[in-house]
Amino acid sequence: RVALRIGGTHFEWERRAAGASEQVHRKRLHRALWQHCQGTPEVEREAVLARVEQLFGVVPGDEADARPMTADEIRELHASGLISIGAHTRTHRPLPTLGADEQRREIEGSRQDCRELTGVLPTCFAYPHGKFDETSAQLARTAGFSLACSTNEELAWLRGDQYLLPRVSVGDLSAGRFDWWLRSRWLH
């Protein structure tokens, strides 16, 4: 059983599935804690992570693939011309949990941050956690983005709203498995 104070709220989680593996329990706890912390300010999230590390004896690793990219790596990726860099807010909190002024600061600020890193204003925006409301979409439009993506699993249609684009999560699939998944899920 895990009980934590997170900001002004109480988080409690208890194992419920008898016979489930330790890995399954950890994944369920991670998901529940992640969902609870989505709208929490960064300082509080960091405190929660430190407490969870202490509770479970976790020592944060120095894994090369589990870290944010450095500014130099972002510049190198941008300079390659292989991809474009888009904006995603400054703090990654779900936009509908914020007031209009804070949403504006997050959206416009992240666009300017991208410009400082790459020298180019990004044209694409992705809503953190795929969450948005009418204000978020309008602010993405007025900030100068050409499009914005959610995580609504659907195909994009020609006449769809450019600021409410769906996105299909592919995962780590082989080419054959991806082809099967695409045909069975979307192209039947």
mmCIF file of C-alpha atoms in Angstrom:
data_model
loop_
_atom_site.group_PDB
_atom_site.id
_atom_site.type_symbol
_atom_site.label_atom_id
_atom_site.label_comp_id
_atom_site.label_asym_id
_atom_site.label_seq_id
_atom_site.Cartn_x
_atom_site.Cartn_y
_atom_site.Cartn_z
ATOM 1 C CA ARG A 1 0.000 0.000 0.000
ATOM 2 C CA VAL A 2 1.257 3.474 -0.887
ATOM 3 C CA ALA A 3 -0.081 6.698 0.643
ATOM 4 C CA LEU A 4 1.334 10.131 -0.241
ATOM 5 C CA ARG A 5 0.430 13.792 0.171
ATOM 6 C CA ILE A 6 0.752 15.501 -3.190
ATOM 7 C CA GLY A 7 0.257 19.227 -2.918
ATOM 8 C CA GLY A 8 -3.126 19.647 -1.281
ATOM 9 C CA THR A 9 -4.348 16.171 -2.208
ATOM 10 C CA HIS A 10 -3.994 12.670 -0.835
ATOM 11 C CA PHE A 11 -2.907 9.808 -3.091
ATOM 12 C CA GLU A 12 -3.525 6.249 -2.014
ATOM 13 C CA TRP A 13 -2.888 3.061 -3.939
ATOM 14 C CA GLU A 14 -3.294 -0.540 -2.915
ATOM 15 C CA ARG A 15 -2.590 -3.799 -4.723
ATOM 16 C CA ARG A 16 -5.867 -5.269 -5.858
ATOM 17 C CA ALA A 17 -5.102 -8.041 -8.317
ATOM 18 C CA ALA A 18 -4.151 -11.220 -6.492
ATOM 19 C CA GLY A 19 -1.618 -13.288 -8.395
ATOM 20 C CA ALA A 20 -0.389 -10.414 -10.562
ATOM 21 C CA SER A 21 3.369 -10.162 -11.009
ATOM 22 C CA GLU A 22 5.482 -7.539 -9.263
ATOM 23 C CA GLN A 23 6.039 -5.904 -12.637
ATOM 24 C CA VAL A 24 2.275 -5.615 -13.223
ATOM 25 C CA HIS A 25 1.811 -4.027 -9.777
ATOM 26 C CA ARG A 26 4.617 -1.537 -10.450
ATOM 27 C CA LYS A 27 3.119 -0.582 -13.820
ATOM 28 C CA ARG A 28 -0.304 -0.061 -12.255
ATOM 29 C CA LEU A 29 1.155 2.055 -9.455
ATOM 30 C CA HIS A 30 3.175 4.070 -11.970
ATOM 31 C CA ARG A 31 0.096 4.715 -14.121
ATOM 32 C CA ALA A 32 -2.065 5.741 -11.133
ATOM 33 C CA LEU A 33 0.627 8.038 -9.741
ATOM 34 C CA TRP A 34 1.325 9.534 -13.179
ATOM 35 C CA GLN A 35 -2.370 10.292 -13.724
ATOM 36 C CA HIS A 36 -2.660 11.856 -10.264
ATOM 37 C CA CYS A 37 0.384 14.100 -10.820
ATOM 38 C CA GLN A 38 -0.408 15.328 -14.351
ATOM 39 C CA GLY A 39 -1.746 18.716 -13.302
ATOM 40 C CA THR A 40 0.638 19.136 -10.375
ATOM 41 C CA PRO A 41 3.245 21.919 -10.529
ATOM 42 C CA GLU A 42 6.789 20.733 -11.244
ATOM 43 C CA VAL A 43 8.148 21.435 -7.751
ATOM 44 C CA GLU A 44 5.478 19.197 -6.210
ATOM 45 C CA ARG A 45 6.028 16.455 -8.813
ATOM 46 C CA GLU A 46 9.758 16.455 -8.058
ATOM 47 C CA ALA A 47 9.029 16.145 -4.324
ATOM 48 C CA VAL A 48 6.709 13.198 -4.996
ATOM 49 C CA LEU A 49 9.348 11.482 -7.139
ATOM 50 C CA ALA A 50 11.944 11.944 -4.398
ATOM 51 C CA ARG A 51 9.533 10.447 -1.841
ATOM 52 C CA VAL A 52 8.734 7.462 -4.088
ATOM 53 C CA GLU A 53 12.456 6.884 -4.665
ATOM 54 C CA GLN A 54 12.964 6.927 -0.892
ATOM 55 C CA LEU A 55 10.015 4.588 -0.209
ATOM 56 C CA PHE A 56 11.155 1.995 -2.723
ATOM 57 C CA GLY A 57 14.916 2.415 -2.388
ATOM 58 C CA VAL A 58 15.289 3.558 -5.960
ATOM 59 C CA VAL A 59 18.548 5.212 -6.889
ATOM 60 C CA PRO A 60 18.080 7.453 -9.943
ATOM 61 C CA GLY A 61 20.258 5.989 -12.670
ATOM 62 C CA ASP A 62 22.508 7.651 -15.147
ATOM 63 C CA GLU A 63 20.945 5.871 -18.109
ATOM 64 C CA ALA A 64 21.866 7.586 -21.360
ATOM 65 C CA ASP A 65 18.484 6.771 -22.917
ATOM 66 C CA ALA A 66 16.442 7.994 -19.934
ATOM 67 C CA ARG A 67 17.387 11.653 -20.006
ATOM 68 C CA PRO A 68 16.213 14.745 -21.843
ATOM 69 C CA MET A 69 18.147 15.767 -24.916
ATOM 70 C CA THR A 70 20.750 18.462 -24.439
ATOM 71 C CA ALA A 71 20.452 21.786 -26.240
ATOM 72 C CA ASP A 72 23.364 20.779 -28.486
ATOM 73 C CA GLU A 73 21.641 17.493 -29.394
ATOM 74 C CA ILE A 74 18.448 19.363 -30.283
ATOM 75 C CA ARG A 75 20.401 21.790 -32.473
ATOM 76 C CA GLU A 76 22.184 18.893 -34.187
ATOM 77 C CA LEU A 77 18.896 17.076 -34.816
ATOM 78 C CA HIS A 78 17.330 20.241 -36.227
ATOM 79 C CA ALA A 79 20.366 20.935 -38.427
ATOM 80 C CA SER A 80 20.151 17.430 -39.929
ATOM 81 C CA GLY A 81 17.027 18.467 -41.830
ATOM 82 C CA LEU A 82 15.534 15.009 -41.226
ATOM 83 C CA ILE A 83 12.818 16.228 -38.875
ATOM 84 C CA SER A 84 11.251 19.434 -37.686
ATOM 85 C CA ILE A 85 11.162 20.473 -34.047
ATOM 86 C CA GLY A 86 7.710 21.315 -32.714
ATOM 87 C CA ALA A 87 6.583 22.938 -29.464
ATOM 88 C CA HIS A 88 4.960 21.161 -26.536
ATOM 89 C CA THR A 89 4.663 23.762 -23.692
ATOM 90 C CA ARG A 90 7.239 24.637 -21.085
ATOM 91 C CA THR A 91 6.152 22.479 -18.127
ATOM 92 C CA HIS A 92 4.102 19.673 -19.762
ATOM 93 C CA ARG A 93 1.037 20.165 -17.576
ATOM 94 C CA PRO A 94 -2.344 19.371 -19.162
ATOM 95 C CA LEU A 95 -3.543 22.660 -20.625
ATOM 96 C CA PRO A 96 -7.231 22.350 -19.580
ATOM 97 C CA THR A 97 -6.087 22.427 -15.927
ATOM 98 C CA LEU A 98 -4.639 25.922 -16.448
ATOM 99 C CA GLY A 99 -6.277 29.319 -16.844
ATOM 100 C CA ALA A 100 -6.190 31.070 -20.222
ATOM 101 C CA ASP A 101 -3.255 33.358 -19.304
ATOM 102 C CA GLU A 102 -1.144 30.453 -18.055
ATOM 103 C CA GLN A 103 -2.010 28.409 -21.158
ATOM 104 C CA ARG A 104 -0.889 31.336 -23.314
ATOM 105 C CA ARG A 105 2.428 31.610 -21.445
ATOM 106 C CA GLU A 106 3.007 27.845 -21.817
ATOM 107 C CA ILE A 107 2.167 27.734 -25.533
ATOM 108 C CA GLU A 108 3.810 30.985 -26.659
ATOM 109 C CA GLY A 109 6.771 30.495 -24.332
ATOM 110 C CA SER A 110 7.520 27.037 -25.682
ATOM 111 C CA ARG A 111 7.408 28.403 -29.232
ATOM 112 C CA GLN A 112 9.972 31.049 -28.319
ATOM 113 C CA ASP A 113 12.111 28.473 -26.459
ATOM 114 C CA CYS A 114 12.213 26.343 -29.620
ATOM 115 C CA ARG A 115 13.230 29.398 -31.629
ATOM 116 C CA GLU A 116 16.082 30.117 -29.221
ATOM 117 C CA LEU A 117 17.314 26.532 -29.602
ATOM 118 C CA THR A 118 17.001 26.193 -33.367
ATOM 119 C CA GLY A 119 16.812 29.725 -34.750
ATOM 120 C CA VAL A 120 13.423 28.900 -36.311
ATOM 121 C CA LEU A 121 9.895 29.347 -35.005
ATOM 122 C CA PRO A 122 8.184 25.954 -34.953
ATOM 123 C CA THR A 123 5.001 25.535 -36.974
ATOM 124 C CA CYS A 124 3.701 22.430 -35.166
ATOM 125 C CA PHE A 125 2.388 22.063 -31.626
ATOM 126 C CA ALA A 126 1.470 18.963 -29.612
ATOM 127 C CA TYR A 127 -0.851 19.236 -26.608
ATOM 128 C CA PRO A 128 0.764 17.780 -23.462
ATOM 129 C CA HIS A 129 -0.802 14.404 -22.694
ATOM 130 C CA GLY A 130 -3.006 15.079 -25.733
ATOM 131 C CA LYS A 131 -5.293 17.165 -23.511
ATOM 132 C CA PHE A 132 -6.810 20.378 -24.833
ATOM 133 C CA ASP A 133 -9.912 22.518 -24.634
ATOM 134 C CA GLU A 134 -11.340 25.267 -26.858
ATOM 135 C CA THR A 135 -9.005 27.817 -25.259
ATOM 136 C CA SER A 136 -5.948 25.640 -25.949
ATOM 137 C CA ALA A 137 -6.832 25.217 -29.620
ATOM 138 C CA GLN A 138 -7.538 28.944 -30.055
ATOM 139 C CA LEU A 139 -4.261 29.884 -28.346
ATOM 140 C CA ALA A 140 -2.285 27.481 -30.559
ATOM 141 C CA ARG A 141 -3.895 29.137 -33.584
ATOM 142 C CA THR A 142 -3.215 32.715 -32.436
ATOM 143 C CA ALA A 143 0.358 31.853 -31.374
ATOM 144 C CA GLY A 144 1.115 31.249 -35.036
ATOM 145 C CA PHE A 145 1.240 27.471 -35.271
ATOM 146 C CA SER A 146 0.061 25.877 -38.522
ATOM 147 C CA LEU A 147 -1.318 22.817 -36.743
ATOM 148 C CA ALA A 148 -1.688 21.161 -33.343
ATOM 149 C CA CYS A 149 -1.882 17.460 -32.466
ATOM 150 C CA SER A 150 -3.868 15.699 -29.784
ATOM 151 C CA THR A 151 -3.600 12.026 -28.851
ATOM 152 C CA ASN A 152 -7.107 11.185 -30.038
ATOM 153 C CA GLU A 153 -6.615 7.890 -31.888
ATOM 154 C CA GLU A 154 -8.176 8.483 -35.260
ATOM 155 C CA LEU A 155 -7.085 9.061 -38.818
ATOM 156 C CA ALA A 156 -6.651 12.634 -40.022
ATOM 157 C CA TRP A 157 -9.194 13.730 -42.607
ATOM 158 C CA LEU A 158 -8.743 16.352 -45.299
ATOM 159 C CA ARG A 159 -11.423 18.664 -43.903
ATOM 160 C CA GLY A 160 -10.512 18.161 -40.245
ATOM 161 C CA ASP A 161 -9.575 20.995 -37.888
ATOM 162 C CA GLN A 162 -5.820 21.617 -38.179
ATOM 163 C CA TYR A 163 -5.663 22.453 -34.475
ATOM 164 C CA LEU A 164 -7.358 19.241 -33.340
ATOM 165 C CA LEU A 165 -5.371 16.738 -35.379
ATOM 166 C CA PRO A 166 -5.560 13.147 -34.162
ATOM 167 C CA ARG A 167 -2.427 11.084 -33.745
ATOM 168 C CA VAL A 168 -1.981 7.353 -33.944
ATOM 169 C CA SER A 169 0.488 5.880 -31.450
ATOM 170 C CA VAL A 170 2.495 3.172 -33.166
ATOM 171 C CA GLY A 171 4.779 1.806 -30.461
ATOM 172 C CA ASP A 172 7.792 -0.415 -31.042
ATOM 173 C CA LEU A 173 6.554 -2.674 -33.857
ATOM 174 C CA SER A 174 8.371 -4.532 -36.590
ATOM 175 C CA ALA A 175 7.458 -3.532 -40.155
ATOM 176 C CA GLY A 176 5.354 -6.664 -40.607
ATOM 177 C CA ARG A 177 3.541 -6.230 -37.318
ATOM 178 C CA PHE A 178 2.933 -2.523 -38.097
ATOM 179 C CA ASP A 179 1.499 -3.434 -41.505
ATOM 180 C CA TRP A 180 -0.852 -5.986 -39.905
ATOM 181 C CA TRP A 181 -1.869 -3.506 -37.171
ATOM 182 C CA LEU A 182 -2.483 -0.717 -39.668
ATOM 183 C CA ARG A 183 -4.617 -2.904 -41.927
ATOM 184 C CA SER A 184 -6.634 -4.506 -39.131
ATOM 185 C CA ARG A 185 -7.219 -1.329 -37.154
ATOM 186 C CA TRP A 186 -7.470 1.437 -39.744
ATOM 187 C CA LEU A 187 -7.580 0.172 -43.298
ATOM 188 C CA HIS A 188 -10.178 -2.617 -43.170
#
